[in-house]
CSV table of C-alpha atoms in Angstrom, one decimal:
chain,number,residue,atom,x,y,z
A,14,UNK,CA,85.8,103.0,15.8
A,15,UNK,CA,87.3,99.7,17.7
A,16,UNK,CA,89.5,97.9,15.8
A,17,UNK,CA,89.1,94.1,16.1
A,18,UNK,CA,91.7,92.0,16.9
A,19,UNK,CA,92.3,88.1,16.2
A,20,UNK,CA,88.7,87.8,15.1
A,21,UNK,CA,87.7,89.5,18.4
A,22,UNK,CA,85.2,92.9,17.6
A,23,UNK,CA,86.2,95.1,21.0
A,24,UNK,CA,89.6,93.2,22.5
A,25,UNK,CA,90.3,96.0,25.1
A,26,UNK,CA,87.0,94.9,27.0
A,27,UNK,CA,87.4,91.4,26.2
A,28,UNK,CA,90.3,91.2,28.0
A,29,UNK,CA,89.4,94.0,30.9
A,30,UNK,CA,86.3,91.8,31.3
A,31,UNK,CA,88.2,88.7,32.1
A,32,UNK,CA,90.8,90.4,34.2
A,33,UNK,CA,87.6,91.6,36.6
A,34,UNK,CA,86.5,88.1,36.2
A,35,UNK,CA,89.5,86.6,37.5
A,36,UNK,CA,89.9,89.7,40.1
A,37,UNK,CA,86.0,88.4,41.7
A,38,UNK,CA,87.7,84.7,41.8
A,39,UNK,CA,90.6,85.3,43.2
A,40,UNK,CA,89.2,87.6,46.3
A,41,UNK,CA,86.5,85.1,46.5
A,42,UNK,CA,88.9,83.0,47.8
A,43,UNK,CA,90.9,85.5,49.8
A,44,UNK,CA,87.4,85.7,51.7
A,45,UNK,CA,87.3,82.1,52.1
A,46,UNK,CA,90.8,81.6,53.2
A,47,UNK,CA,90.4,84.8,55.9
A,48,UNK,CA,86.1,84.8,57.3
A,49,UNK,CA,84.9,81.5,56.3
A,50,UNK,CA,87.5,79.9,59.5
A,51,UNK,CA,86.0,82.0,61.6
A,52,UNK,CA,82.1,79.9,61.4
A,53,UNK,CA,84.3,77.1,62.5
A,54,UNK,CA,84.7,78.4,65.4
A,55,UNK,CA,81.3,79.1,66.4
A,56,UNK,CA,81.9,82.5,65.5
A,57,UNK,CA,78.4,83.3,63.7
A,58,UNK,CA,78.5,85.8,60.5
A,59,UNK,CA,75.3,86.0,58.6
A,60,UNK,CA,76.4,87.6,55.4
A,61,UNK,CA,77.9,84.8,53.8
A,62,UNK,CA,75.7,84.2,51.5
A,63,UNK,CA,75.4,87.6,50.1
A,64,UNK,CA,79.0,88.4,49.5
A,65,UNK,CA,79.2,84.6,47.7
A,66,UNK,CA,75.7,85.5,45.8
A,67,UNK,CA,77.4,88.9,44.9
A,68,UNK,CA,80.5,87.5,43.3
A,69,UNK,CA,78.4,84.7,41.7
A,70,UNK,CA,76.5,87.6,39.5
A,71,UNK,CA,79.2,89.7,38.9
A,72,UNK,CA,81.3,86.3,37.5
A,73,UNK,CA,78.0,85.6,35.6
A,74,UNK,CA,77.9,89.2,34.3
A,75,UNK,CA,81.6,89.4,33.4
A,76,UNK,CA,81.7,85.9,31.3
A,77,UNK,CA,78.9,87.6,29.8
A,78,UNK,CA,80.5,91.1,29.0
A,79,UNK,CA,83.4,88.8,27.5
A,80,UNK,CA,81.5,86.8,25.2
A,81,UNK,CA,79.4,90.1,24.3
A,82,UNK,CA,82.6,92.1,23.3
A,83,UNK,CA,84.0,89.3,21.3
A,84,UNK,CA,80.6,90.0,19.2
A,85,UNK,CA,79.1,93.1,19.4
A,86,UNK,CA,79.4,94.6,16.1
A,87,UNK,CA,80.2,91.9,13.9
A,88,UNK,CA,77.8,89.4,14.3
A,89,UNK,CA,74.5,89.3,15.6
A,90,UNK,CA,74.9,89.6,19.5
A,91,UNK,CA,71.2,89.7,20.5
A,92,UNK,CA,71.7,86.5,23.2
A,93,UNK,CA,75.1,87.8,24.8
A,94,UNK,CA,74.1,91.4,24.9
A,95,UNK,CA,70.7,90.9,27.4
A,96,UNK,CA,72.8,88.3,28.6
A,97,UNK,CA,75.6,91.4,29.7
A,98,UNK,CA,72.9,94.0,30.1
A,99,UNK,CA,70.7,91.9,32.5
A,100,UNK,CA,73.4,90.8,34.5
A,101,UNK,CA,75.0,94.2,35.4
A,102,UNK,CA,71.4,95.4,36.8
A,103,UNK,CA,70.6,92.0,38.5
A,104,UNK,CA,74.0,92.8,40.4
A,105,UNK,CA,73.6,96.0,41.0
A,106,UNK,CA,70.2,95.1,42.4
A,107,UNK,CA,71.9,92.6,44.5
A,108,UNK,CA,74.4,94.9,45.5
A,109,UNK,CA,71.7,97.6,46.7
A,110,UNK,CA,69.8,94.7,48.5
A,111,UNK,CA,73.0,94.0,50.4
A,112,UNK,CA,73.8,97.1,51.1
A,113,UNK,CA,70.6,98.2,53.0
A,114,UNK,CA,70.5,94.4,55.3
A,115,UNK,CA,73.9,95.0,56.3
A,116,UNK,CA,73.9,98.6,56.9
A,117,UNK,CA,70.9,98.0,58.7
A,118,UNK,CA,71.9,94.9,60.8
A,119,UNK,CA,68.8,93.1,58.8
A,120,UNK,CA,70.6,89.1,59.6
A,121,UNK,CA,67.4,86.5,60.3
A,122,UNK,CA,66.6,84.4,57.2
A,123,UNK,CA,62.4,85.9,57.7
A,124,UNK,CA,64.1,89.8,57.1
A,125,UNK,CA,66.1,88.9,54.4
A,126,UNK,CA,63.3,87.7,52.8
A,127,UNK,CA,60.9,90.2,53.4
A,128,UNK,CA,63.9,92.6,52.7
A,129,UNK,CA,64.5,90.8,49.0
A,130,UNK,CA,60.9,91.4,48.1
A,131,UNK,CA,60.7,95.5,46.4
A,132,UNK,CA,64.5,94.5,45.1
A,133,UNK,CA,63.1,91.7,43.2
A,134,UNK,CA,59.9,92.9,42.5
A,135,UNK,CA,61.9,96.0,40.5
A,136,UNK,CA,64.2,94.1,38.7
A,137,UNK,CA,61.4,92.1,37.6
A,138,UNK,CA,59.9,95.5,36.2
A,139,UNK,CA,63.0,95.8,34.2
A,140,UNK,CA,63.3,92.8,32.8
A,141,UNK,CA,59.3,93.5,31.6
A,142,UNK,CA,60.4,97.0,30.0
A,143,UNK,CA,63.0,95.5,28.2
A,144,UNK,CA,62.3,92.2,27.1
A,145,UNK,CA,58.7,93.4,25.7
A,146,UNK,CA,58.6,97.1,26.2
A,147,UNK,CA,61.3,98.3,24.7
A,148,UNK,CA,65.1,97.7,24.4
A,149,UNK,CA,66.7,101.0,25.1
A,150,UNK,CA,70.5,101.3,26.1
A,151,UNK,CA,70.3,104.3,27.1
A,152,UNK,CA,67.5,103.7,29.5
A,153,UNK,CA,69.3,100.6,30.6
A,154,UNK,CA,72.3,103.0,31.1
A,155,UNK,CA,69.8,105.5,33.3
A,156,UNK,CA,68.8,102.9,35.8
A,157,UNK,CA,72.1,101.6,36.5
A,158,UNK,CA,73.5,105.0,37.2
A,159,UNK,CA,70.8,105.2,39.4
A,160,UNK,CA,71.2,102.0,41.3
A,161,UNK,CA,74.8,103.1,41.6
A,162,UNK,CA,74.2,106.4,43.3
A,163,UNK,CA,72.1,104.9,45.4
A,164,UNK,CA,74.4,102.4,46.3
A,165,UNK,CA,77.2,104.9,47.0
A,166,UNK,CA,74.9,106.7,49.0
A,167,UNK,CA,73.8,104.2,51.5
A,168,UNK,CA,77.9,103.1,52.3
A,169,UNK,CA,78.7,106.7,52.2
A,170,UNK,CA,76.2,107.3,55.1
A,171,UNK,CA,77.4,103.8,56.5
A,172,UNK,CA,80.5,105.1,56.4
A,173,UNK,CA,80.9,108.3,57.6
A,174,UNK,CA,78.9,107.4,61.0
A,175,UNK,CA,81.3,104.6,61.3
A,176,UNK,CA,84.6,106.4,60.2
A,177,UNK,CA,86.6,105.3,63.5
A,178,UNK,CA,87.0,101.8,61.6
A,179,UNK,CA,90.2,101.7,59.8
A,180,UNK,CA,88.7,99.4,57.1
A,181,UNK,CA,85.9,102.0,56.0
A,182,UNK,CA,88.7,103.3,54.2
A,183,UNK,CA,88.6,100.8,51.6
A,184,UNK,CA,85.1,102.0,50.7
A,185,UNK,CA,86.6,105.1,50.0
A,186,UNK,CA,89.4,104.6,47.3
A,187,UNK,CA,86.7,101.8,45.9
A,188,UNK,CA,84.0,105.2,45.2
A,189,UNK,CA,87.3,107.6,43.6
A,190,UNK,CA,88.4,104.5,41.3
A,191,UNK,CA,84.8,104.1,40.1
A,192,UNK,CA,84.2,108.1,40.6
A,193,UNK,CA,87.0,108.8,38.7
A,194,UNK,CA,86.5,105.9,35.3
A,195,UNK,CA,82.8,107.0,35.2
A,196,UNK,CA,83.5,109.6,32.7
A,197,UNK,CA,85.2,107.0,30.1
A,198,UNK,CA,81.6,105.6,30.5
A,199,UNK,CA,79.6,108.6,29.7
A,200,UNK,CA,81.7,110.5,27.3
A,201,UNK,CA,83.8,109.6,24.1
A,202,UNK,CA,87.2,110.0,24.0
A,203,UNK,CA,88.6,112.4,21.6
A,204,UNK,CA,89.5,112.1,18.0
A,205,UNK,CA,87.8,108.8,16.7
A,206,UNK,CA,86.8,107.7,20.0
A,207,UNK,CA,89.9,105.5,20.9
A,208,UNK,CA,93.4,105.2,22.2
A,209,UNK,CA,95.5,103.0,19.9
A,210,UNK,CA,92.4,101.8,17.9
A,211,UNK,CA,91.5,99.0,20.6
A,212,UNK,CA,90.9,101.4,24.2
A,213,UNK,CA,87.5,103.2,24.0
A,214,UNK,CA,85.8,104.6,26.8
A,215,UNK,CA,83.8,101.5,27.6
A,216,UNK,CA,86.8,99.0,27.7
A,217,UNK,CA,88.4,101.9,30.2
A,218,UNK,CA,85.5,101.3,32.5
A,219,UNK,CA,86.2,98.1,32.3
A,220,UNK,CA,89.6,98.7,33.5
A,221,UNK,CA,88.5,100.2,36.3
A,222,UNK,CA,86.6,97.0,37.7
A,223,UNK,CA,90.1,95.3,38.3
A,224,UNK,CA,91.6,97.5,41.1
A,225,UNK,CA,87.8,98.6,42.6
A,226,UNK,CA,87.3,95.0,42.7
A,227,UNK,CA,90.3,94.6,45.2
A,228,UNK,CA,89.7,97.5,47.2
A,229,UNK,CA,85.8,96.6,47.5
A,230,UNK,CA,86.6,93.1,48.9
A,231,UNK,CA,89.2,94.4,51.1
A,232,UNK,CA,86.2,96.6,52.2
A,233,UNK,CA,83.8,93.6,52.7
A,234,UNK,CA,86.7,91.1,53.9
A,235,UNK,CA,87.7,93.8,57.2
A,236,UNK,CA,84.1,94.3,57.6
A,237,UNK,CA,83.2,91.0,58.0
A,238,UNK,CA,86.0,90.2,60.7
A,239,UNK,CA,85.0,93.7,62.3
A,240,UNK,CA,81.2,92.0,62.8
A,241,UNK,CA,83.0,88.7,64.0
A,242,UNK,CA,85.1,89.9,66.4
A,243,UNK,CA,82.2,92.4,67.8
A,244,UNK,CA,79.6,89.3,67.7
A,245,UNK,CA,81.4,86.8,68.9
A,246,UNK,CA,79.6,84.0,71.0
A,247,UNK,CA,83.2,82.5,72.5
């Protein structure tokens, strides 16, 4: 089991959730400082607003997941743990909805709409089965592996029919990081389950989010000025 640490029930995660936290932030602003000129300019990218609605959730999720860990076994956690739980689908969600109106150049305010609409229609379907149906982890751990693949699956495609792009490369090292952590997530570690009595599998995961984090945004950040440059009205 976890030993707490300084009043605080699962530290490791605590503190791996505030490092991705910070690690959303701070490439938020790298995205800023590097597309957001470009609109200036008359140089028109219609994504904007996704990638800042993305790191919005995932911030949400991740102040969250730090409050959550602080206490999940000691005290009752009922509020914080939807609060985590709901959050890391409602991103993933996101992220899938994303995924398909950029991969398929989907950029007039009417598509995104009519895109948002089975997206938000599911995630409404699992907030239903969870709030009043039944609060199951590992169902909540099912769909999000799910969403996940599916995710993966529609860059992977993205990808490898635009491989001639230097950035797609980013994509790549992003799906091995998360690849290779997803088995800290799935399976517990040996002995009692921990490395030094603070590092279980789930605060490992939670490592993970740091450096995939970087390497998505670098992903996101060199497609964007791809799309600029290629759309360009000057």
């Amino acid at each position: 089991a976890v030993q707490s640490l300084w009043g605080v029930d699962e530290p490791a995660s605590v503190f791996f959730s505030f490092a991705d936290l910070l690690a959303h932030l701070s490439v938020c602003l790298v995205y800023v400082k590097k597309v957001r000129p470009f609109s200036k300019r008359g140089q028109v990218y219609p994504y904007h607003w996704v990638w800042f609605t993305y790191t919005f959730l995932w911030s949400l999720t991740y102040i969250s997941s730090s409050y959550f860990h602080t206490q999940s076994i000691t005290y009752n956690a009922r509020v914080p743990e939807r609060m985590d739980y709901f959050g890391v689908t409602a991103t993933l969600t996101f992220l899938n909805y994303a995924g398909l109106v950029r991969t398929w150049g989907i950029n007039r305010k009417g598509q995104f709409a009519i895109a948002a609409v089975p997206f938000l229609l599911f995630y409404l379907r699992y907030l239903y089965f969870m709030s009043f149906v039944l609060f199951d982890y590992g169902w909540h751990v099912d769909v999000n592996m799910y969403l996940a693949i599916l995710h993966t699956l529609q860059w992977s495609v993205w990808c490898f029919r635009n491989r001639s792009r230097s950035y797609t490369k980013w994509f790549w090292i992003t799906t091995a990081i998360i690849a290779g952590a997803t088995p800290f997530e799935i399976f517990e570690l040996p002995g009692d389950g921990t490395l030094l009595g603070h590092f279980d599998g789930h605060s490992l995961w939670h490592a993970a989010g740091f450096p995939s984090t970087l390497t998505w945004h670098a992903f996101v950040i060199g497609d964007a000025l791809w799309y600029i440059a290629h759309h360009s009205k000057l």
